[in-house]
């Protein structure tokens, strides 16, 4: 948990640096296009709280479902590639071919096939996160020494025991690390998808304020979307501290070194 506390301190320091840069930009530009930080936060205090909360919860629900579905699918894919080598070779070839494809370019196709509803937005988030998670988890599983498999099997472990005591502990840290990397991209995709065919979500709120040339509203939405990303990042760190305590021990040693 010490490393988690350090993460929080690092995030606080990052927030201070970001606001310092924001303030410097405001003082340098002196334009309504870039309002002062305190002006944005003061404006947020006077906004309709229930309206902002509704937009935030809608966005959070969309990205939450996307992360959950992508995590489950990537776990199934990566474990299948390890437990069933023939399946693994086929899936590895497919992932190798499709991973470099820019998923955001598929947005028009997904919208044409799935319409402008909630499913389209969740599907795009899944497409963005799925391959990163699957590749990271697969590589982590492939890095397990063969001796570990032999020892686990010699102790009479069943397939479930192998999953519980060897495969999942090896894949989980890699999955959480991949999620950290993917969160920023996923939120960017969420913003893009929420600018089409919806009147709910922070992406819609920001783009609507932009079109109305209401910069304080726009920056309020950006601030909330950013806070949502930071909150998800902290949640992943907390999950790692709880589910992968050996990772925290390693990080504590690295910090002391």
PDB file of C-alpha atoms in Angstrom:
ATOM      1  CA  UNK A   1       0.000   0.000   0.000  1.00  0.00           C
ATOM      2  CA  UNK A   2       3.002   2.288   0.376  1.00  0.00           C
ATOM      3  CA  UNK A   3       3.479   2.366  -3.380  1.00  0.00           C
ATOM      4  CA  UNK A   4      -0.218   3.223  -3.774  1.00  0.00           C
ATOM      5  CA  UNK A   5       0.235   6.172  -1.408  1.00  0.00           C
ATOM      6  CA  UNK A   6       3.204   7.273  -3.471  1.00  0.00           C
ATOM      7  CA  UNK A   7       1.038   7.068  -6.584  1.00  0.00           C
ATOM      8  CA  UNK A   8      -1.463   9.415  -4.966  1.00  0.00           C
ATOM      9  CA  UNK A   9       1.310  11.855  -4.093  1.00  0.00           C
ATOM     10  CA  UNK A  10       2.585  11.665  -7.662  1.00  0.00           C
ATOM     11  CA  UNK A  11      -0.900  12.375  -8.986  1.00  0.00           C
ATOM     12  CA  UNK A  12      -1.189  15.353  -6.635  1.00  0.00           C
ATOM     13  CA  UNK A  13       2.150  16.680  -7.833  1.00  0.00           C
ATOM     14  CA  UNK A  14       1.049  16.147 -11.429  1.00  0.00           C
ATOM     15  CA  UNK A  15      -2.161  18.080 -10.763  1.00  0.00           C
ATOM     16  CA  UNK A  16      -0.170  20.965  -9.282  1.00  0.00           C
ATOM     17  CA  UNK A  17       2.152  21.068 -12.303  1.00  0.00           C
ATOM     18  CA  UNK A  18      -0.800  20.909 -14.709  1.00  0.00           C
ATOM     19  CA  UNK A  19      -2.572  23.785 -12.987  1.00  0.00           C
ATOM     20  CA  UNK A  20       0.653  25.793 -12.927  1.00  0.00           C
ATOM     21  CA  UNK A  21       0.984  25.345 -16.694  1.00  0.00           C
ATOM     22  CA  UNK A  22      -2.696  26.189 -17.127  1.00  0.00           C
ATOM     23  CA  UNK A  23      -2.242  29.372 -15.084  1.00  0.00           C
ATOM     24  CA  UNK A  24       0.877  30.300 -17.052  1.00  0.00           C
ATOM     25  CA  UNK A  25      -1.039  29.853 -20.303  1.00  0.00           C
ATOM     26  CA  UNK A  26      -3.876  32.016 -19.009  1.00  0.00           C
ATOM     27  CA  UNK A  27      -1.500  34.790 -17.933  1.00  0.00           C
ATOM     28  CA  UNK A  28       0.333  34.603 -21.251  1.00  0.00           C
ATOM     29  CA  UNK A  29      -2.692  34.523 -23.567  1.00  0.00           C
ATOM     30  CA  UNK A  30      -5.199  36.591 -21.571  1.00  0.00           C
ATOM     31  CA  UNK A  31      -8.106  35.421 -23.698  1.00  0.00           C
ATOM     32  CA  UNK A  32     -11.539  33.993 -22.958  1.00  0.00           C
ATOM     33  CA  UNK A  33     -10.508  31.009 -25.057  1.00  0.00           C
ATOM     34  CA  UNK A  34      -8.347  29.912 -22.112  1.00  0.00           C
ATOM     35  CA  UNK A  35     -10.044  30.991 -18.873  1.00  0.00           C
ATOM     36  CA  UNK A  36      -8.305  30.930 -15.510  1.00  0.00           C
ATOM     37  CA  UNK A  37      -8.534  27.717 -13.479  1.00  0.00           C
ATOM     38  CA  UNK A  38     -10.409  29.426 -10.647  1.00  0.00           C
ATOM     39  CA  UNK A  39     -12.927  30.849 -13.127  1.00  0.00           C
ATOM     40  CA  UNK A  40     -13.712  27.373 -14.429  1.00  0.00           C
ATOM     41  CA  UNK A  41     -14.088  25.874 -10.964  1.00  0.00           C
ATOM     42  CA  UNK A  42     -16.207  28.797  -9.787  1.00  0.00           C
ATOM     43  CA  UNK A  43     -18.404  28.337 -12.853  1.00  0.00           C
ATOM     44  CA  UNK A  44     -18.748  24.624 -12.111  1.00  0.00           C
ATOM     45  CA  UNK A  45     -20.029  25.455  -8.638  1.00  0.00           C
ATOM     46  CA  UNK A  46     -22.908  27.425 -10.162  1.00  0.00           C
ATOM     47  CA  UNK A  47     -23.880  24.872 -12.802  1.00  0.00           C
ATOM     48  CA  UNK A  48     -26.830  22.520 -12.574  1.00  0.00           C
ATOM     49  CA  UNK A  49     -25.333  19.747 -10.483  1.00  0.00           C
ATOM     50  CA  UNK A  50     -27.895  17.115 -11.429  1.00  0.00           C
ATOM     51  CA  UNK A  51     -27.373  17.821 -15.140  1.00  0.00           C
ATOM     52  CA  UNK A  52     -23.587  17.485 -14.892  1.00  0.00           C
ATOM     53  CA  UNK A  53     -23.935  14.382 -12.746  1.00  0.00           C
ATOM     54  CA  UNK A  54     -26.234  12.784 -15.324  1.00  0.00           C
ATOM     55  CA  UNK A  55     -23.750  13.434 -18.139  1.00  0.00           C
ATOM     56  CA  UNK A  56     -20.861  12.139 -16.017  1.00  0.00           C
ATOM     57  CA  UNK A  57     -22.690   8.973 -14.973  1.00  0.00           C
ATOM     58  CA  UNK A  58     -23.674   8.269 -18.579  1.00  0.00           C
ATOM     59  CA  UNK A  59     -20.060   8.509 -19.731  1.00  0.00           C
ATOM     60  CA  UNK A  60     -18.865   6.477 -16.761  1.00  0.00           C
ATOM     61  CA  UNK A  61     -21.409   3.767 -17.492  1.00  0.00           C
ATOM     62  CA  UNK A  62     -20.330   3.534 -21.123  1.00  0.00           C
ATOM     63  CA  UNK A  63     -16.634   3.289 -20.376  1.00  0.00           C
ATOM     64  CA  UNK A  64     -17.290   0.944 -17.445  1.00  0.00           C
ATOM     65  CA  UNK A  65     -19.142  -1.530 -19.640  1.00  0.00           C
ATOM     66  CA  UNK A  66     -16.462  -1.224 -22.299  1.00  0.00           C
ATOM     67  CA  UNK A  67     -13.666  -1.977 -19.835  1.00  0.00           C
ATOM     68  CA  UNK A  68     -15.552  -4.887 -18.275  1.00  0.00           C
ATOM     69  CA  UNK A  69     -16.416  -6.551 -21.586  1.00  0.00           C
ATOM     70  CA  UNK A  70     -12.924  -6.015 -22.999  1.00  0.00           C
ATOM     71  CA  UNK A  71     -11.298  -7.441 -19.861  1.00  0.00           C
ATOM     72  CA  UNK A  72     -13.443 -10.584 -19.902  1.00  0.00           C
ATOM     73  CA  UNK A  73     -12.928 -11.166 -23.628  1.00  0.00           C
ATOM     74  CA  UNK A  74      -9.178 -10.567 -23.438  1.00  0.00           C
ATOM     75  CA  UNK A  75      -8.873 -12.987 -20.515  1.00  0.00           C
ATOM     76  CA  UNK A  76     -10.732 -15.650 -22.491  1.00  0.00           C
ATOM     77  CA  UNK A  77      -8.594 -15.041 -25.576  1.00  0.00           C
ATOM     78  CA  UNK A  78      -5.248 -15.030 -23.783  1.00  0.00           C
ATOM     79  CA  UNK A  79      -6.011 -18.083 -21.641  1.00  0.00           C
ATOM     80  CA  UNK A  80      -7.303 -19.965 -24.684  1.00  0.00           C
ATOM     81  CA  UNK A  81      -4.077 -19.212 -26.531  1.00  0.00           C
ATOM     82  CA  UNK A  82      -2.055 -20.730 -23.684  1.00  0.00           C
ATOM     83  CA  UNK A  83      -4.232 -23.706 -22.772  1.00  0.00           C
ATOM     84  CA  UNK A  84      -4.974 -24.698 -26.370  1.00  0.00           C
ATOM     85  CA  UNK A  85      -1.856 -24.233 -28.540  1.00  0.00           C
ATOM     86  CA  UNK A  86      -3.641 -24.791 -31.867  1.00  0.00           C
ATOM     87  CA  UNK A  87      -6.217 -22.176 -30.991  1.00  0.00           C
ATOM     88  CA  UNK A  88      -3.385 -19.977 -29.776  1.00  0.00           C
ATOM     89  CA  UNK A  89      -1.562 -20.089 -33.094  1.00  0.00           C
ATOM     90  CA  UNK A  90      -4.708 -19.123 -34.991  1.00  0.00           C
ATOM     91  CA  UNK A  91      -5.642 -16.335 -32.590  1.00  0.00           C
ATOM     92  CA  UNK A  92      -2.074 -15.017 -32.498  1.00  0.00           C
ATOM     93  CA  UNK A  93      -2.079 -14.740 -36.273  1.00  0.00           C
ATOM     94  CA  UNK A  94      -5.415 -12.929 -36.205  1.00  0.00           C
ATOM     95  CA  UNK A  95      -4.296 -10.514 -33.474  1.00  0.00           C
ATOM     96  CA  UNK A  96      -0.977  -9.888 -35.212  1.00  0.00           C
ATOM     97  CA  UNK A  97      -2.838  -8.912 -38.380  1.00  0.00           C
ATOM     98  CA  UNK A  98      -5.603  -6.818 -36.804  1.00  0.00           C
ATOM     99  CA  UNK A  99      -3.748  -5.113 -33.934  1.00  0.00           C
ATOM    100  CA  UNK A 100      -2.127  -2.379 -36.097  1.00  0.00           C
ATOM    101  CA  UNK A 101      -5.479  -1.417 -37.665  1.00  0.00           C
ATOM    102  CA  UNK A 102      -6.539   2.015 -36.322  1.00  0.00           C
ATOM    103  CA  UNK A 103      -9.734   1.136 -34.484  1.00  0.00           C
ATOM    104  CA  UNK A 104     -11.079   4.684 -34.574  1.00  0.00           C
ATOM    105  CA  UNK A 105     -11.178   4.423 -38.362  1.00  0.00           C
ATOM    106  CA  UNK A 106     -13.793   1.701 -37.901  1.00  0.00           C
ATOM    107  CA  UNK A 107     -16.198   4.128 -36.217  1.00  0.00           C
ATOM    108  CA  UNK A 108     -18.222   4.818 -39.411  1.00  0.00           C
ATOM    109  CA  UNK A 109     -18.512   1.075 -40.054  1.00  0.00           C
ATOM    110  CA  UNK A 110     -19.619   0.349 -36.490  1.00  0.00           C
ATOM    111  CA  UNK A 111     -22.164   3.167 -36.665  1.00  0.00           C
ATOM    112  CA  UNK A 112     -23.535   1.939 -39.986  1.00  0.00           C
ATOM    113  CA  UNK A 113     -23.899  -1.590 -38.650  1.00  0.00           C
ATOM    114  CA  UNK A 114     -25.000  -0.813 -35.106  1.00  0.00           C
ATOM    115  CA  UNK A 115     -26.654   2.569 -35.399  1.00  0.00           C
ATOM    116  CA  UNK A 116     -26.099   5.523 -33.089  1.00  0.00           C
ATOM    117  CA  UNK A 117     -27.201   3.877 -29.850  1.00  0.00           C
ATOM    118  CA  UNK A 118     -25.356   2.902 -26.698  1.00  0.00           C
ATOM    119  CA  UNK A 119     -24.021  -0.335 -28.164  1.00  0.00           C
ATOM    120  CA  UNK A 120     -21.926   1.504 -30.754  1.00  0.00           C
ATOM    121  CA  UNK A 121     -20.130   3.555 -28.117  1.00  0.00           C
ATOM    122  CA  UNK A 122     -19.398   0.524 -25.951  1.00  0.00           C
ATOM    123  CA  UNK A 123     -18.228  -1.525 -28.946  1.00  0.00           C
ATOM    124  CA  UNK A 124     -15.716   1.157 -29.920  1.00  0.00           C
ATOM    125  CA  UNK A 125     -14.270   1.217 -26.404  1.00  0.00           C
ATOM    126  CA  UNK A 126     -14.045  -2.582 -26.423  1.00  0.00           C
ATOM    127  CA  UNK A 127     -12.215  -2.552 -29.759  1.00  0.00           C
ATOM    128  CA  UNK A 128      -9.701  -0.039 -28.449  1.00  0.00           C
ATOM    129  CA  UNK A 129      -8.941  -1.870 -25.192  1.00  0.00           C
ATOM    130  CA  UNK A 130      -9.380  -5.520 -26.183  1.00  0.00           C
ATOM    131  CA  UNK A 131      -6.266  -6.022 -28.282  1.00  0.00           C
ATOM    132  CA  UNK A 132      -3.954  -4.189 -25.896  1.00  0.00           C
ATOM    133  CA  UNK A 133      -5.174  -6.301 -23.001  1.00  0.00           C
ATOM    134  CA  UNK A 134      -5.091  -9.568 -24.926  1.00  0.00           C
ATOM    135  CA  UNK A 135      -1.543  -9.033 -26.199  1.00  0.00           C
ATOM    136  CA  UNK A 136      -0.232  -7.975 -22.776  1.00  0.00           C
ATOM    137  CA  UNK A 137      -1.874 -10.895 -20.990  1.00  0.00           C
ATOM    138  CA  UNK A 138      -0.717 -13.381 -23.607  1.00  0.00           C
ATOM    139  CA  UNK A 139       2.882 -12.165 -23.380  1.00  0.00           C
ATOM    140  CA  UNK A 140       2.772 -12.364 -19.582  1.00  0.00           C
ATOM    141  CA  UNK A 141       1.494 -15.936 -19.752  1.00  0.00           C
ATOM    142  CA  UNK A 142       4.107 -16.933 -22.319  1.00  0.00           C
ATOM    143  CA  UNK A 143       6.803 -15.580 -19.993  1.00  0.00           C
ATOM    144  CA  UNK A 144       5.925 -18.132 -17.293  1.00  0.00           C
ATOM    145  CA  UNK A 145       8.805 -20.645 -17.046  1.00  0.00           C
ATOM    146  CA  UNK A 146       7.869 -24.174 -18.056  1.00  0.00           C
ATOM    147  CA  UNK A 147       9.180 -25.395 -14.703  1.00  0.00           C
ATOM    148  CA  UNK A 148       6.350 -23.561 -12.958  1.00  0.00           C
ATOM    149  CA  UNK A 149       3.806 -25.507 -14.980  1.00  0.00           C
ATOM    150  CA  UNK A 150       5.558 -28.770 -14.148  1.00  0.00           C
ATOM    151  CA  UNK A 151       5.676 -27.999 -10.421  1.00  0.00           C
ATOM    152  CA  UNK A 152       2.029 -26.936 -10.334  1.00  0.00           C
ATOM    153  CA  UNK A 153       0.907 -30.078 -12.145  1.00  0.00           C
ATOM    154  CA  UNK A 154       3.106 -32.291  -9.955  1.00  0.00           C
ATOM    155  CA  UNK A 155       1.247 -30.942  -6.933  1.00  0.00           C
ATOM    156  CA  UNK A 156      -1.960 -32.310  -8.414  1.00  0.00           C
ATOM    157  CA  UNK A 157      -3.421 -29.034  -9.608  1.00  0.00           C
ATOM    158  CA  UNK A 158      -6.461 -29.304 -11.851  1.00  0.00           C
ATOM    159  CA  UNK A 159      -7.116 -26.962 -14.763  1.00  0.00           C
ATOM    160  CA  UNK A 160      -8.919 -24.629 -12.356  1.00  0.00           C
ATOM    161  CA  UNK A 161      -5.990 -24.856  -9.942  1.00  0.00           C
ATOM    162  CA  UNK A 162      -3.608 -24.013 -12.758  1.00  0.00           C
ATOM    163  CA  UNK A 163      -5.718 -20.983 -13.625  1.00  0.00           C
ATOM    164  CA  UNK A 164      -6.077 -19.826 -10.045  1.00  0.00           C
ATOM    165  CA  UNK A 165      -2.557 -20.348  -8.751  1.00  0.00           C
ATOM    166  CA  UNK A 166      -0.400 -19.764 -11.823  1.00  0.00           C
ATOM    167  CA  UNK A 167      -2.038 -18.263 -14.895  1.00  0.00           C
ATOM    168  CA  UNK A 168      -4.243 -15.591 -13.342  1.00  0.00           C
ATOM    169  CA  UNK A 169      -1.560 -14.267 -10.939  1.00  0.00           C
ATOM    170  CA  UNK A 170       0.804 -13.994 -13.904  1.00  0.00           C
ATOM    171  CA  UNK A 171      -1.702 -12.310 -16.217  1.00  0.00           C
ATOM    172  CA  UNK A 172      -3.379  -9.920 -13.772  1.00  0.00           C
ATOM    173  CA  UNK A 173      -0.500  -7.430 -13.316  1.00  0.00           C
ATOM    174  CA  UNK A 174       0.000  -7.272 -17.079  1.00  0.00           C
ATOM    175  CA  UNK A 175      -3.724  -6.701 -17.608  1.00  0.00           C
ATOM    176  CA  UNK A 176      -3.799  -3.851 -15.092  1.00  0.00           C
ATOM    177  CA  UNK A 177      -0.719  -2.247 -16.643  1.00  0.00           C
ATOM    178  CA  UNK A 178      -2.282  -2.501 -20.095  1.00  0.00           C
ATOM    179  CA  UNK A 179      -5.484  -0.977 -18.733  1.00  0.00           C
ATOM    180  CA  UNK A 180      -3.533   2.031 -17.471  1.00  0.00           C
ATOM    181  CA  UNK A 181      -2.168   2.598 -20.949  1.00  0.00           C
ATOM    182  CA  UNK A 182      -5.526   2.035 -22.615  1.00  0.00           C
ATOM    183  CA  UNK A 183      -7.619   4.250 -20.326  1.00  0.00           C
ATOM    184  CA  UNK A 184      -6.501   7.514 -21.929  1.00  0.00           C
ATOM    185  CA  UNK A 185      -7.172   6.224 -25.430  1.00  0.00           C
ATOM    186  CA  UNK A 186     -10.518   4.774 -24.389  1.00  0.00           C
ATOM    187  CA  UNK A 187     -11.665   8.097 -22.932  1.00  0.00           C
ATOM    188  CA  UNK A 188     -10.604   9.860 -26.129  1.00  0.00           C
ATOM    189  CA  UNK A 189     -12.679   7.404 -28.153  1.00  0.00           C
ATOM    190  CA  UNK A 190     -15.569   7.875 -25.733  1.00  0.00           C
ATOM    191  CA  UNK A 191     -15.426  11.622 -26.339  1.00  0.00           C
ATOM    192  CA  UNK A 192     -15.514  11.144 -30.118  1.00  0.00           C
ATOM    193  CA  UNK A 193     -18.411   8.682 -30.026  1.00  0.00           C
ATOM    194  CA  UNK A 194     -20.421  10.925 -27.705  1.00  0.00           C
ATOM    195  CA  UNK A 195     -20.337  13.757 -30.222  1.00  0.00           C
ATOM    196  CA  UNK A 196     -22.560  11.725 -32.573  1.00  0.00           C
ATOM    197  CA  UNK A 197     -26.196  10.745 -32.208  1.00  0.00           C
ATOM    198  CA  UNK A 198     -26.639  11.453 -28.503  1.00  0.00           C
ATOM    199  CA  UNK A 199     -27.628  14.214 -26.127  1.00  0.00           C
ATOM    200  CA  UNK A 200     -26.048  12.582 -23.092  1.00  0.00           C
ATOM    201  CA  UNK A 201     -22.481  12.189 -21.911  1.00  0.00           C
ATOM    202  CA  UNK A 202     -19.554  14.491 -21.276  1.00  0.00           C
ATOM    203  CA  UNK A 203     -18.456  14.291 -24.905  1.00  0.00           C
ATOM    204  CA  UNK A 204     -21.788  15.743 -25.970  1.00  0.00           C
ATOM    205  CA  UNK A 205     -21.659  18.320 -23.170  1.00  0.00           C
ATOM    206  CA  UNK A 206     -18.201  19.541 -24.234  1.00  0.00           C
ATOM    207  CA  UNK A 207     -18.955  19.673 -27.957  1.00  0.00           C
ATOM    208  CA  UNK A 208     -22.298  21.393 -27.331  1.00  0.00           C
ATOM    209  CA  UNK A 209     -20.614  24.057 -25.188  1.00  0.00           C
ATOM    210  CA  UNK A 210     -17.948  24.483 -27.871  1.00  0.00           C
ATOM    211  CA  UNK A 211     -20.592  25.055 -30.548  1.00  0.00           C
ATOM    212  CA  UNK A 212     -22.327  27.577 -28.281  1.00  0.00           C
ATOM    213  CA  UNK A 213     -18.963  29.322 -27.699  1.00  0.00           C
ATOM    214  CA  UNK A 214     -19.471  28.858 -23.970  1.00  0.00           C
ATOM    215  CA  UNK A 215     -15.862  28.304 -22.972  1.00  0.00           C
ATOM    216  CA  UNK A 216     -16.499  28.033 -19.243  1.00  0.00           C
ATOM    217  CA  UNK A 217     -19.016  25.248 -19.835  1.00  0.00           C
ATOM    218  CA  UNK A 218     -16.600  23.595 -22.245  1.00  0.00           C
ATOM    219  CA  UNK A 219     -13.707  23.625 -19.789  1.00  0.00           C
ATOM    220  CA  UNK A 220     -15.993  22.421 -17.011  1.00  0.00           C
ATOM    221  CA  UNK A 221     -16.804  19.366 -19.125  1.00  0.00           C
ATOM    222  CA  UNK A 222     -13.138  18.829 -19.953  1.00  0.00           C
ATOM    223  CA  UNK A 223     -12.264  19.030 -16.257  1.00  0.00           C
ATOM    224  CA  UNK A 224     -14.907  16.447 -15.366  1.00  0.00           C
ATOM    225  CA  UNK A 225     -13.816  14.113 -18.164  1.00  0.00           C
ATOM    226  CA  UNK A 226     -10.220  14.442 -16.976  1.00  0.00           C
ATOM    227  CA  UNK A 227     -11.219  13.755 -13.377  1.00  0.00           C
ATOM    228  CA  UNK A 228     -13.049  10.654 -14.546  1.00  0.00           C
ATOM    229  CA  UNK A 229      -9.872   9.419 -16.207  1.00  0.00           C
ATOM    230  CA  UNK A 230      -7.793  10.143 -13.115  1.00  0.00           C
ATOM    231  CA  UNK A 231     -10.379   8.375 -10.968  1.00  0.00           C
ATOM    232  CA  UNK A 232     -10.205   5.272 -13.162  1.00  0.00           C
ATOM    233  CA  UNK A 233      -6.415   5.398 -13.008  1.00  0.00           C
ATOM    234  CA  UNK A 234      -6.514   5.530  -9.203  1.00  0.00           C
ATOM    235  CA  UNK A 235      -9.013   2.657  -9.162  1.00  0.00           C
ATOM    236  CA  UNK A 236      -6.641   0.506 -11.214  1.00  0.00           C
ATOM    237  CA  UNK A 237      -3.779   1.335  -8.836  1.00  0.00           C
ATOM    238  CA  UNK A 238      -5.969   0.397  -5.883  1.00  0.00           C
ATOM    239  CA  UNK A 239      -6.971  -2.885  -7.508  1.00  0.00           C
ATOM    240  CA  UNK A 240      -3.316  -3.675  -8.132  1.00  0.00           C
ATOM    241  CA  UNK A 241      -2.447  -2.960  -4.500  1.00  0.00           C
ATOM    242  CA  UNK A 242      -5.244  -5.290  -3.342  1.00  0.00           C
ATOM    243  CA  UNK A 243      -5.092  -8.069  -5.939  1.00  0.00           C
ATOM    244  CA  UNK A 244      -1.353  -8.047  -6.684  1.00  0.00           C
ATOM    245  CA  UNK A 245       0.401  -7.239  -3.381  1.00  0.00           C
ATOM    246  CA  UNK A 246       3.659  -8.725  -4.666  1.00  0.00           C
ATOM    247  CA  UNK A 247       3.748  -5.963  -7.278  1.00  0.00           C
ATOM    248  CA  UNK A 248       3.536  -3.335  -4.543  1.00  0.00           C
ATOM    249  CA  UNK A 249       6.423  -4.970  -2.698  1.00  0.00           C
ATOM    250  CA  UNK A 250       8.531  -4.848  -5.845  1.00  0.00           C
ATOM    251  CA  UNK A 251       7.698  -1.201  -6.414  1.00  0.00           C
ATOM    252  CA  UNK A 252       8.523  -0.331  -2.805  1.00  0.00           C
ATOM    253  CA  UNK A 253      11.963  -1.894  -3.255  1.00  0.00           C
ATOM    254  CA  UNK A 254      12.443   0.022  -6.491  1.00  0.00           C
ATOM    255  CA  UNK A 255      11.549   3.289  -4.776  1.00  0.00           C
ATOM    256  CA  UNK A 256      13.977   2.593  -1.929  1.00  0.00           C
ATOM    257  CA  UNK A 257      16.705   1.787  -4.423  1.00  0.00           C
TER     258      UNK A 257
END
